[in-house]
């Protein structure tokens, strides 16, 4: 189209595998921003629905480009530059939005019917299940592992020990990671007792239960007890909100660890560690760090000059 109409392509803006139903697209937004400098005269699209499938957003962005002296061209839709073209353009935009919303409605309806029939609702296959004839069925080899995890935790074993045991047995994989967070999520997943929650409805006909309800309930009680239990004590972290990382400048946060003999250790660590940055700060024991700061403050405030200043203030 560009060659046929003697148009020079100076830049491409591509948002791959992204819907045109909204304008939250990186390259699209960059195109709008660049248009303010008017580096080109046209925005050429394959079809208007590649620009937008929302009539309201289409009108806003078309106005934005028009104010910058830029016109939208469609390679596959022969829209004349005339009053009739305005009518045709509006018709095409309305049809694009109609087809988009109709497809979305049909998709939601299809997924709803899938759930009502007890078929697999999609997404990653949960560890412990296989899909047979579109329905989740219990994978007995994996289900034994799931039951053991629930039983071990219900009987008092720590998640970190359960994870280490799985790793030592060589049964850790991308569907069953050994991390405490993943095990914690697994132990609260009600699909293992046959319950699947969806915003529209709760289903009990999709996942056959792997774990007995009684064991699942014991596990939930222990999770809650550990969440608010005896290890949560009222401890003052004197430097909380006052100390910052010397490497990246982020605040230091409190952290508690427990040794294998149940001894509790308290630390300060950099907040950026949670975000997996390259900060070099290591966890620092609470008591020694607070003593270092307290000793420095005492030394600073007990000089003769500072004592006189304090006396005058009082």
PDB file of C-alpha atoms in Angstrom:
ATOM      1  CA  UNK A   1       0.000   0.000   0.000  1.00  0.00           C
ATOM      2  CA  UNK A   2       2.770   2.426   0.934  1.00  0.00           C
ATOM      3  CA  UNK A   3       4.700   1.751  -2.275  1.00  0.00           C
ATOM      4  CA  UNK A   4       1.568   2.024  -4.398  1.00  0.00           C
ATOM      5  CA  UNK A   5       0.694   5.386  -2.878  1.00  0.00           C
ATOM      6  CA  UNK A   6       4.265   6.709  -2.834  1.00  0.00           C
ATOM      7  CA  UNK A   7       4.440   6.778   0.975  1.00  0.00           C
ATOM      8  CA  UNK A   8       7.819   6.514   2.720  1.00  0.00           C
ATOM      9  CA  UNK A   9       7.778   4.415   5.925  1.00  0.00           C
ATOM     10  CA  UNK A  10      10.005   6.202   8.432  1.00  0.00           C
ATOM     11  CA  UNK A  11       9.225   4.232  11.612  1.00  0.00           C
ATOM     12  CA  UNK A  12       7.361   1.114  12.742  1.00  0.00           C
ATOM     13  CA  UNK A  13       5.379   0.924  15.989  1.00  0.00           C
ATOM     14  CA  UNK A  14       4.644  -2.699  16.855  1.00  0.00           C
ATOM     15  CA  UNK A  15       2.807  -4.166  19.845  1.00  0.00           C
ATOM     16  CA  UNK A  16       2.967  -7.897  19.254  1.00  0.00           C
ATOM     17  CA  UNK A  17       0.232 -10.215  20.554  1.00  0.00           C
ATOM     18  CA  UNK A  18      -1.644  -7.382  22.253  1.00  0.00           C
ATOM     19  CA  UNK A  19      -5.345  -6.606  21.939  1.00  0.00           C
ATOM     20  CA  UNK A  20      -6.660  -3.501  20.258  1.00  0.00           C
ATOM     21  CA  UNK A  21      -9.524  -3.257  22.758  1.00  0.00           C
ATOM     22  CA  UNK A  22      -7.582  -0.783  24.899  1.00  0.00           C
ATOM     23  CA  UNK A  23      -4.807   1.745  24.372  1.00  0.00           C
ATOM     24  CA  UNK A  24      -2.538   0.437  27.126  1.00  0.00           C
ATOM     25  CA  UNK A  25       0.129  -0.571  24.611  1.00  0.00           C
ATOM     26  CA  UNK A  26       3.713   0.619  24.895  1.00  0.00           C
ATOM     27  CA  UNK A  27       4.446   1.228  21.200  1.00  0.00           C
ATOM     28  CA  UNK A  28       0.998   2.737  20.635  1.00  0.00           C
ATOM     29  CA  UNK A  29       1.529   5.243  23.439  1.00  0.00           C
ATOM     30  CA  UNK A  30       4.994   6.053  22.098  1.00  0.00           C
ATOM     31  CA  UNK A  31       3.458   6.747  18.671  1.00  0.00           C
ATOM     32  CA  UNK A  32       0.998   9.212  20.212  1.00  0.00           C
ATOM     33  CA  UNK A  33       3.819  10.905  22.087  1.00  0.00           C
ATOM     34  CA  UNK A  34       6.014  11.133  18.970  1.00  0.00           C
ATOM     35  CA  UNK A  35       3.125  12.585  16.960  1.00  0.00           C
ATOM     36  CA  UNK A  36       3.343  15.789  19.032  1.00  0.00           C
ATOM     37  CA  UNK A  37       6.551  16.620  17.130  1.00  0.00           C
ATOM     38  CA  UNK A  38       4.872  15.725  13.798  1.00  0.00           C
ATOM     39  CA  UNK A  39       7.769  13.668  12.392  1.00  0.00           C
ATOM     40  CA  UNK A  40       5.411  12.174   9.766  1.00  0.00           C
ATOM     41  CA  UNK A  41       2.142  12.999   7.974  1.00  0.00           C
ATOM     42  CA  UNK A  42       0.289   9.684   8.280  1.00  0.00           C
ATOM     43  CA  UNK A  43      -0.257   6.756  10.610  1.00  0.00           C
ATOM     44  CA  UNK A  44      -0.663   3.715   8.367  1.00  0.00           C
ATOM     45  CA  UNK A  45      -2.448   0.665   9.805  1.00  0.00           C
ATOM     46  CA  UNK A  46      -3.369  -2.680   8.245  1.00  0.00           C
ATOM     47  CA  UNK A  47      -7.016  -2.178   9.293  1.00  0.00           C
ATOM     48  CA  UNK A  48      -8.670   0.297  11.632  1.00  0.00           C
ATOM     49  CA  UNK A  49      -9.209  -2.408  14.259  1.00  0.00           C
ATOM     50  CA  UNK A  50      -5.407  -2.605  14.590  1.00  0.00           C
ATOM     51  CA  UNK A  51      -5.475   1.010  15.763  1.00  0.00           C
ATOM     52  CA  UNK A  52      -8.360   0.584  18.220  1.00  0.00           C
ATOM     53  CA  UNK A  53     -11.509  -1.455  18.739  1.00  0.00           C
ATOM     54  CA  UNK A  54     -12.950   1.015  21.185  1.00  0.00           C
ATOM     55  CA  UNK A  55     -14.993   3.795  19.581  1.00  0.00           C
ATOM     56  CA  UNK A  56     -14.433   6.210  22.455  1.00  0.00           C
ATOM     57  CA  UNK A  57     -10.649   5.758  22.505  1.00  0.00           C
ATOM     58  CA  UNK A  58     -10.563   5.835  18.685  1.00  0.00           C
ATOM     59  CA  UNK A  59     -12.244   9.240  18.648  1.00  0.00           C
ATOM     60  CA  UNK A  60      -9.886  10.652  21.301  1.00  0.00           C
ATOM     61  CA  UNK A  61      -6.699   9.446  19.593  1.00  0.00           C
ATOM     62  CA  UNK A  62      -7.915  10.391  16.131  1.00  0.00           C
ATOM     63  CA  UNK A  63      -8.524  13.928  17.463  1.00  0.00           C
ATOM     64  CA  UNK A  64      -5.040  13.923  19.025  1.00  0.00           C
ATOM     65  CA  UNK A  65      -3.429  13.031  15.688  1.00  0.00           C
ATOM     66  CA  UNK A  66      -5.651  15.415  13.728  1.00  0.00           C
ATOM     67  CA  UNK A  67      -4.633  18.306  16.010  1.00  0.00           C
ATOM     68  CA  UNK A  68      -1.035  17.417  15.169  1.00  0.00           C
ATOM     69  CA  UNK A  69      -1.819  17.487  11.440  1.00  0.00           C
ATOM     70  CA  UNK A  70      -1.610  13.706  11.054  1.00  0.00           C
ATOM     71  CA  UNK A  71      -4.124  11.450   9.269  1.00  0.00           C
ATOM     72  CA  UNK A  72      -4.862   7.756   9.859  1.00  0.00           C
ATOM     73  CA  UNK A  73      -4.731   5.552   6.735  1.00  0.00           C
ATOM     74  CA  UNK A  74      -6.058   1.991   6.473  1.00  0.00           C
ATOM     75  CA  UNK A  75      -4.266  -0.284   3.999  1.00  0.00           C
ATOM     76  CA  UNK A  76      -7.145  -2.761   3.669  1.00  0.00           C
ATOM     77  CA  UNK A  77     -10.135  -0.430   3.909  1.00  0.00           C
ATOM     78  CA  UNK A  78     -10.572   2.005   1.045  1.00  0.00           C
ATOM     79  CA  UNK A  79     -11.909   5.016   2.938  1.00  0.00           C
ATOM     80  CA  UNK A  80     -12.344   8.076   0.691  1.00  0.00           C
ATOM     81  CA  UNK A  81     -11.287  11.524   1.853  1.00  0.00           C
ATOM     82  CA  UNK A  82     -14.850  12.887   1.683  1.00  0.00           C
ATOM     83  CA  UNK A  83     -18.023  13.264   3.809  1.00  0.00           C
ATOM     84  CA  UNK A  84     -18.947   9.718   2.769  1.00  0.00           C
ATOM     85  CA  UNK A  85     -15.589   8.581   4.114  1.00  0.00           C
ATOM     86  CA  UNK A  86     -16.450   9.981   7.541  1.00  0.00           C
ATOM     87  CA  UNK A  87     -19.660   7.930   7.553  1.00  0.00           C
ATOM     88  CA  UNK A  88     -17.845   4.777   6.406  1.00  0.00           C
ATOM     89  CA  UNK A  89     -15.131   5.259   9.020  1.00  0.00           C
ATOM     90  CA  UNK A  90     -17.701   5.557  11.829  1.00  0.00           C
ATOM     91  CA  UNK A  91     -19.476   2.434  10.564  1.00  0.00           C
ATOM     92  CA  UNK A  92     -16.244   0.422  10.490  1.00  0.00           C
ATOM     93  CA  UNK A  93     -15.284   1.581  13.990  1.00  0.00           C
ATOM     94  CA  UNK A  94     -18.706   0.572  15.340  1.00  0.00           C
ATOM     95  CA  UNK A  95     -18.485  -2.848  13.677  1.00  0.00           C
ATOM     96  CA  UNK A  96     -14.973  -3.408  15.067  1.00  0.00           C
ATOM     97  CA  UNK A  97     -16.142  -2.731  18.611  1.00  0.00           C
ATOM     98  CA  UNK A  98     -19.243  -4.903  18.085  1.00  0.00           C
ATOM     99  CA  UNK A  99     -17.215  -7.898  16.865  1.00  0.00           C
ATOM    100  CA  UNK A 100     -14.689  -7.467  19.680  1.00  0.00           C
ATOM    101  CA  UNK A 101     -17.347  -7.413  22.397  1.00  0.00           C
ATOM    102  CA  UNK A 102     -19.306 -10.248  20.768  1.00  0.00           C
ATOM    103  CA  UNK A 103     -16.149 -12.411  20.686  1.00  0.00           C
ATOM    104  CA  UNK A 104     -15.460 -11.618  24.333  1.00  0.00           C
ATOM    105  CA  UNK A 105     -19.036 -12.570  25.263  1.00  0.00           C
ATOM    106  CA  UNK A 106     -18.840 -15.847  23.314  1.00  0.00           C
ATOM    107  CA  UNK A 107     -15.507 -16.673  24.965  1.00  0.00           C
ATOM    108  CA  UNK A 108     -16.912 -16.092  28.465  1.00  0.00           C
ATOM    109  CA  UNK A 109     -19.987 -18.169  27.603  1.00  0.00           C
ATOM    110  CA  UNK A 110     -17.814 -21.008  26.275  1.00  0.00           C
ATOM    111  CA  UNK A 111     -15.657 -21.029  29.402  1.00  0.00           C
ATOM    112  CA  UNK A 112     -18.778 -21.016  31.603  1.00  0.00           C
ATOM    113  CA  UNK A 113     -20.174 -24.040  29.741  1.00  0.00           C
ATOM    114  CA  UNK A 114     -16.786 -25.745  30.062  1.00  0.00           C
ATOM    115  CA  UNK A 115     -16.901 -25.347  33.843  1.00  0.00           C
ATOM    116  CA  UNK A 116     -20.534 -26.498  34.084  1.00  0.00           C
ATOM    117  CA  UNK A 117     -19.631 -29.699  32.195  1.00  0.00           C
ATOM    118  CA  UNK A 118     -16.796 -30.368  34.648  1.00  0.00           C
ATOM    119  CA  UNK A 119     -14.136 -29.895  31.966  1.00  0.00           C
ATOM    120  CA  UNK A 120     -10.707 -28.435  32.680  1.00  0.00           C
ATOM    121  CA  UNK A 121     -11.025 -24.607  32.891  1.00  0.00           C
ATOM    122  CA  UNK A 122      -7.604 -23.960  31.390  1.00  0.00           C
ATOM    123  CA  UNK A 123      -4.270 -22.736  32.678  1.00  0.00           C
ATOM    124  CA  UNK A 124      -1.325 -24.690  34.004  1.00  0.00           C
ATOM    125  CA  UNK A 125      -2.168 -28.269  35.047  1.00  0.00           C
ATOM    126  CA  UNK A 126      -2.119 -28.508  38.837  1.00  0.00           C
ATOM    127  CA  UNK A 127       0.394 -30.974  40.287  1.00  0.00           C
ATOM    128  CA  UNK A 128      -1.499 -34.133  41.213  1.00  0.00           C
ATOM    129  CA  UNK A 129      -3.776 -34.090  38.186  1.00  0.00           C
ATOM    130  CA  UNK A 130      -3.709 -35.144  34.531  1.00  0.00           C
ATOM    131  CA  UNK A 131      -6.159 -34.151  31.801  1.00  0.00           C
ATOM    132  CA  UNK A 132      -8.080 -37.041  30.231  1.00  0.00           C
ATOM    133  CA  UNK A 133     -10.867 -36.328  27.739  1.00  0.00           C
ATOM    134  CA  UNK A 134     -10.738 -32.643  28.743  1.00  0.00           C
ATOM    135  CA  UNK A 135     -11.428 -33.482  32.408  1.00  0.00           C
ATOM    136  CA  UNK A 136      -9.005 -33.346  35.370  1.00  0.00           C
ATOM    137  CA  UNK A 137      -8.291 -36.835  36.695  1.00  0.00           C
ATOM    138  CA  UNK A 138      -6.129 -37.831  39.632  1.00  0.00           C
ATOM    139  CA  UNK A 139      -2.540 -38.696  38.749  1.00  0.00           C
ATOM    140  CA  UNK A 140      -1.918 -41.293  41.470  1.00  0.00           C
ATOM    141  CA  UNK A 141       1.887 -41.051  41.296  1.00  0.00           C
ATOM    142  CA  UNK A 142       1.708 -37.312  42.005  1.00  0.00           C
ATOM    143  CA  UNK A 143      -1.307 -37.569  44.331  1.00  0.00           C
ATOM    144  CA  UNK A 144       0.721 -39.712  46.768  1.00  0.00           C
ATOM    145  CA  UNK A 145       3.261 -36.885  47.023  1.00  0.00           C
ATOM    146  CA  UNK A 146       0.487 -34.317  47.601  1.00  0.00           C
ATOM    147  CA  UNK A 147      -1.085 -36.403  50.379  1.00  0.00           C
ATOM    148  CA  UNK A 148       2.315 -36.891  52.033  1.00  0.00           C
ATOM    149  CA  UNK A 149       2.949 -33.132  52.005  1.00  0.00           C
ATOM    150  CA  UNK A 150      -0.422 -32.436  53.627  1.00  0.00           C
ATOM    151  CA  UNK A 151       0.008 -35.241  56.181  1.00  0.00           C
ATOM    152  CA  UNK A 152       3.557 -34.175  57.072  1.00  0.00           C
ATOM    153  CA  UNK A 153       2.515 -30.576  57.647  1.00  0.00           C
ATOM    154  CA  UNK A 154      -0.597 -31.625  59.600  1.00  0.00           C
ATOM    155  CA  UNK A 155       1.689 -33.694  61.843  1.00  0.00           C
ATOM    156  CA  UNK A 156       3.976 -30.764  62.616  1.00  0.00           C
ATOM    157  CA  UNK A 157       6.763 -30.912  60.043  1.00  0.00           C
ATOM    158  CA  UNK A 158       8.131 -27.539  58.894  1.00  0.00           C
ATOM    159  CA  UNK A 159       7.651 -26.435  55.296  1.00  0.00           C
ATOM    160  CA  UNK A 160      11.372 -25.877  54.810  1.00  0.00           C
ATOM    161  CA  UNK A 161      12.047 -29.482  55.899  1.00  0.00           C
ATOM    162  CA  UNK A 162       9.299 -30.771  53.593  1.00  0.00           C
ATOM    163  CA  UNK A 163      10.858 -28.847  50.700  1.00  0.00           C
ATOM    164  CA  UNK A 164      14.348 -30.185  51.468  1.00  0.00           C
ATOM    165  CA  UNK A 165      12.983 -33.720  51.634  1.00  0.00           C
ATOM    166  CA  UNK A 166      11.289 -33.356  48.238  1.00  0.00           C
ATOM    167  CA  UNK A 167      14.542 -32.048  46.774  1.00  0.00           C
ATOM    168  CA  UNK A 168      16.606 -34.890  48.253  1.00  0.00           C
ATOM    169  CA  UNK A 169      14.173 -37.412  46.742  1.00  0.00           C
ATOM    170  CA  UNK A 170      14.557 -35.788  43.335  1.00  0.00           C
ATOM    171  CA  UNK A 171      10.840 -35.094  42.845  1.00  0.00           C
ATOM    172  CA  UNK A 172      11.067 -31.317  42.626  1.00  0.00           C
ATOM    173  CA  UNK A 173      10.194 -29.859  39.202  1.00  0.00           C
ATOM    174  CA  UNK A 174       8.634 -26.775  37.641  1.00  0.00           C
ATOM    175  CA  UNK A 175       5.153 -27.936  38.732  1.00  0.00           C
ATOM    176  CA  UNK A 176       6.314 -28.812  42.243  1.00  0.00           C
ATOM    177  CA  UNK A 177       9.005 -26.336  43.371  1.00  0.00           C
ATOM    178  CA  UNK A 178      10.531 -26.828  46.796  1.00  0.00           C
ATOM    179  CA  UNK A 179      10.205 -23.182  47.901  1.00  0.00           C
ATOM    180  CA  UNK A 180       8.286 -22.500  51.100  1.00  0.00           C
ATOM    181  CA  UNK A 181       6.059 -19.956  49.344  1.00  0.00           C
ATOM    182  CA  UNK A 182       4.958 -22.474  46.705  1.00  0.00           C
ATOM    183  CA  UNK A 183       4.303 -25.163  49.315  1.00  0.00           C
ATOM    184  CA  UNK A 184       2.396 -22.639  51.409  1.00  0.00           C
ATOM    185  CA  UNK A 185       0.192 -21.808  48.405  1.00  0.00           C
ATOM    186  CA  UNK A 186      -0.295 -25.510  47.642  1.00  0.00           C
ATOM    187  CA  UNK A 187      -1.458 -26.259  51.192  1.00  0.00           C
ATOM    188  CA  UNK A 188      -4.198 -23.616  50.865  1.00  0.00           C
ATOM    189  CA  UNK A 189      -5.381 -24.655  47.399  1.00  0.00           C
ATOM    190  CA  UNK A 190      -8.959 -25.891  47.762  1.00  0.00           C
ATOM    191  CA  UNK A 191      -8.835 -27.662  44.415  1.00  0.00           C
ATOM    192  CA  UNK A 192      -7.150 -30.487  46.303  1.00  0.00           C
ATOM    193  CA  UNK A 193     -10.442 -31.054  48.161  1.00  0.00           C
ATOM    194  CA  UNK A 194     -12.472 -30.712  44.965  1.00  0.00           C
ATOM    195  CA  UNK A 195     -13.476 -27.044  45.196  1.00  0.00           C
ATOM    196  CA  UNK A 196     -12.794 -24.606  42.348  1.00  0.00           C
ATOM    197  CA  UNK A 197     -13.528 -20.914  42.942  1.00  0.00           C
ATOM    198  CA  UNK A 198     -14.460 -18.626  40.078  1.00  0.00           C
ATOM    199  CA  UNK A 199     -15.699 -15.013  40.413  1.00  0.00           C
ATOM    200  CA  UNK A 200     -19.093 -16.080  39.055  1.00  0.00           C
ATOM    201  CA  UNK A 201     -19.548 -19.299  41.008  1.00  0.00           C
ATOM    202  CA  UNK A 202     -17.908 -21.999  43.121  1.00  0.00           C
ATOM    203  CA  UNK A 203     -17.730 -25.419  41.400  1.00  0.00           C
ATOM    204  CA  UNK A 204     -17.384 -28.845  43.007  1.00  0.00           C
ATOM    205  CA  UNK A 205     -17.642 -30.929  39.819  1.00  0.00           C
ATOM    206  CA  UNK A 206     -14.320 -30.191  38.135  1.00  0.00           C
ATOM    207  CA  UNK A 207     -11.442 -31.421  40.339  1.00  0.00           C
ATOM    208  CA  UNK A 208     -11.775 -34.830  42.036  1.00  0.00           C
ATOM    209  CA  UNK A 209     -10.503 -34.452  45.625  1.00  0.00           C
ATOM    210  CA  UNK A 210      -7.020 -35.746  46.434  1.00  0.00           C
ATOM    211  CA  UNK A 211      -6.811 -34.726  50.107  1.00  0.00           C
ATOM    212  CA  UNK A 212      -9.421 -35.633  52.763  1.00  0.00           C
ATOM    213  CA  UNK A 213     -11.338 -32.601  54.031  1.00  0.00           C
ATOM    214  CA  UNK A 214     -10.377 -33.398  57.648  1.00  0.00           C
ATOM    215  CA  UNK A 215      -6.635 -33.266  56.861  1.00  0.00           C
ATOM    216  CA  UNK A 216      -7.096 -30.075  54.820  1.00  0.00           C
ATOM    217  CA  UNK A 217      -8.877 -28.409  57.770  1.00  0.00           C
ATOM    218  CA  UNK A 218      -6.108 -29.422  60.206  1.00  0.00           C
ATOM    219  CA  UNK A 219      -3.536 -27.913  57.825  1.00  0.00           C
ATOM    220  CA  UNK A 220      -5.483 -24.625  57.598  1.00  0.00           C
ATOM    221  CA  UNK A 221      -5.644 -24.386  61.403  1.00  0.00           C
ATOM    222  CA  UNK A 222      -1.905 -24.901  61.672  1.00  0.00           C
ATOM    223  CA  UNK A 223      -1.247 -22.287  58.974  1.00  0.00           C
ATOM    224  CA  UNK A 224      -3.369 -19.786  60.890  1.00  0.00           C
ATOM    225  CA  UNK A 225      -1.714 -20.709  64.196  1.00  0.00           C
ATOM    226  CA  UNK A 226       1.741 -20.190  62.691  1.00  0.00           C
ATOM    227  CA  UNK A 227       0.622 -16.934  61.125  1.00  0.00           C
ATOM    228  CA  UNK A 228      -0.479 -15.425  64.416  1.00  0.00           C
ATOM    229  CA  UNK A 229       1.092 -17.837  66.873  1.00  0.00           C
ATOM    230  CA  UNK A 230       3.687 -17.761  69.614  1.00  0.00           C
ATOM    231  CA  UNK A 231       6.600 -16.869  67.332  1.00  0.00           C
ATOM    232  CA  UNK A 232       5.002 -13.445  66.738  1.00  0.00           C
ATOM    233  CA  UNK A 233       6.058 -11.409  69.726  1.00  0.00           C
ATOM    234  CA  UNK A 234       6.107  -7.717  70.389  1.00  0.00           C
ATOM    235  CA  UNK A 235       9.737  -6.812  69.757  1.00  0.00           C
ATOM    236  CA  UNK A 236      10.925  -3.257  69.255  1.00  0.00           C
ATOM    237  CA  UNK A 237      13.251  -2.694  66.325  1.00  0.00           C
ATOM    238  CA  UNK A 238      14.860   0.572  67.377  1.00  0.00           C
ATOM    239  CA  UNK A 239      16.175   1.430  63.895  1.00  0.00           C
ATOM    240  CA  UNK A 240      12.990   0.622  61.970  1.00  0.00           C
ATOM    241  CA  UNK A 241      12.158   3.585  59.749  1.00  0.00           C
ATOM    242  CA  UNK A 242      15.446   5.279  60.685  1.00  0.00           C
ATOM    243  CA  UNK A 243      18.188   3.151  59.093  1.00  0.00           C
ATOM    244  CA  UNK A 244      18.921   2.912  55.373  1.00  0.00           C
ATOM    245  CA  UNK A 245      21.059   0.662  53.212  1.00  0.00           C
ATOM    246  CA  UNK A 246      24.515   2.077  52.518  1.00  0.00           C
ATOM    247  CA  UNK A 247      24.631   0.409  49.086  1.00  0.00           C
ATOM    248  CA  UNK A 248      21.282   1.271  47.488  1.00  0.00           C
ATOM    249  CA  UNK A 249      19.641   3.715  49.923  1.00  0.00           C
ATOM    250  CA  UNK A 250      16.544   1.577  50.554  1.00  0.00           C
ATOM    251  CA  UNK A 251      15.141   1.367  54.123  1.00  0.00           C
ATOM    252  CA  UNK A 252      16.250  -1.490  56.369  1.00  0.00           C
ATOM    253  CA  UNK A 253      13.399  -3.769  57.430  1.00  0.00           C
ATOM    254  CA  UNK A 254      13.027  -6.234  60.298  1.00  0.00           C
ATOM    255  CA  UNK A 255      13.465  -9.946  59.687  1.00  0.00           C
ATOM    256  CA  UNK A 256      13.204 -13.015  61.930  1.00  0.00           C
ATOM    257  CA  UNK A 257      14.808 -16.395  61.359  1.00  0.00           C
ATOM    258  CA  UNK A 258      14.615 -19.665  63.279  1.00  0.00           C
ATOM    259  CA  UNK A 259      17.456 -22.164  63.578  1.00  0.00           C
ATOM    260  CA  UNK A 260      17.078 -25.945  63.446  1.00  0.00           C
ATOM    261  CA  UNK A 261      16.934 -26.041  67.276  1.00  0.00           C
ATOM    262  CA  UNK A 262      14.119 -23.407  67.291  1.00  0.00           C
ATOM    263  CA  UNK A 263      16.361 -20.536  68.409  1.00  0.00           C
ATOM    264  CA  UNK A 264      14.985 -17.225  67.122  1.00  0.00           C
ATOM    265  CA  UNK A 265      17.370 -14.738  65.522  1.00  0.00           C
ATOM    266  CA  UNK A 266      16.401 -11.202  64.571  1.00  0.00           C
ATOM    267  CA  UNK A 267      17.989  -9.163  61.807  1.00  0.00           C
ATOM    268  CA  UNK A 268      17.838  -6.002  59.756  1.00  0.00           C
ATOM    269  CA  UNK A 269      17.968  -6.476  56.007  1.00  0.00           C
ATOM    270  CA  UNK A 270      17.614  -4.238  52.947  1.00  0.00           C
ATOM    271  CA  UNK A 271      14.096  -3.889  51.565  1.00  0.00           C
ATOM    272  CA  UNK A 272      15.444  -4.315  48.015  1.00  0.00           C
ATOM    273  CA  UNK A 273      16.276  -7.989  48.724  1.00  0.00           C
ATOM    274  CA  UNK A 274      12.558  -8.756  48.395  1.00  0.00           C
ATOM    275  CA  UNK A 275      12.709  -7.439  44.828  1.00  0.00           C
ATOM    276  CA  UNK A 276      15.742  -9.601  43.929  1.00  0.00           C
ATOM    277  CA  UNK A 277      18.022  -6.679  43.094  1.00  0.00           C
ATOM    278  CA  UNK A 278      21.815  -6.748  43.030  1.00  0.00           C
ATOM    279  CA  UNK A 279      22.161  -4.930  46.357  1.00  0.00           C
ATOM    280  CA  UNK A 280      25.232  -6.221  48.249  1.00  0.00           C
ATOM    281  CA  UNK A 281      23.864  -5.631  51.747  1.00  0.00           C
ATOM    282  CA  UNK A 282      23.645  -8.811  53.826  1.00  0.00           C
ATOM    283  CA  UNK A 283      21.349  -9.336  56.794  1.00  0.00           C
ATOM    284  CA  UNK A 284      22.783  -7.779  59.986  1.00  0.00           C
ATOM    285  CA  UNK A 285      21.944  -9.095  63.450  1.00  0.00           C
ATOM    286  CA  UNK A 286      19.540  -6.779  65.304  1.00  0.00           C
ATOM    287  CA  UNK A 287      21.310  -6.534  68.664  1.00  0.00           C
ATOM    288  CA  UNK A 288      24.871  -5.765  67.432  1.00  0.00           C
ATOM    289  CA  UNK A 289      23.655  -3.153  64.925  1.00  0.00           C
ATOM    290  CA  UNK A 290      21.474  -1.402  67.491  1.00  0.00           C
ATOM    291  CA  UNK A 291      24.415  -1.397  69.951  1.00  0.00           C
ATOM    292  CA  UNK A 292      26.717   0.158  67.338  1.00  0.00           C
ATOM    293  CA  UNK A 293      24.219   2.942  66.644  1.00  0.00           C
ATOM    294  CA  UNK A 294      23.367   3.456  70.347  1.00  0.00           C
ATOM    295  CA  UNK A 295      27.063   3.690  71.322  1.00  0.00           C
ATOM    296  CA  UNK A 296      27.692   6.181  68.506  1.00  0.00           C
ATOM    297  CA  UNK A 297      24.733   8.331  69.619  1.00  0.00           C
ATOM    298  CA  UNK A 298      25.884   8.296  73.243  1.00  0.00           C
ATOM    299  CA  UNK A 299      29.401   9.285  72.193  1.00  0.00           C
ATOM    300  CA  UNK A 300      28.028  12.051  69.964  1.00  0.00           C
ATOM    301  CA  UNK A 301      25.572  13.510  72.472  1.00  0.00           C
ATOM    302  CA  UNK A 302      27.811  13.421  75.552  1.00  0.00           C
ATOM    303  CA  UNK A 303      30.477  15.801  74.290  1.00  0.00           C
ATOM    304  CA  UNK A 304      30.769  18.955  76.341  1.00  0.00           C
ATOM    305  CA  UNK A 305      29.519  21.097  73.460  1.00  0.00           C
ATOM    306  CA  UNK A 306      26.424  18.978  72.866  1.00  0.00           C
ATOM    307  CA  UNK A 307      25.665  18.673  76.586  1.00  0.00           C
ATOM    308  CA  UNK A 308      25.675  22.477  76.828  1.00  0.00           C
ATOM    309  CA  UNK A 309      23.349  22.689  73.806  1.00  0.00           C
ATOM    310  CA  UNK A 310      20.976  20.184  75.389  1.00  0.00           C
ATOM    311  CA  UNK A 311      21.060  22.030  78.700  1.00  0.00           C
ATOM    312  CA  UNK A 312      20.180  25.305  77.002  1.00  0.00           C
ATOM    313  CA  UNK A 313      17.302  23.643  75.136  1.00  0.00           C
ATOM    314  CA  UNK A 314      15.904  22.212  78.352  1.00  0.00           C
TER     315      UNK A 314
END
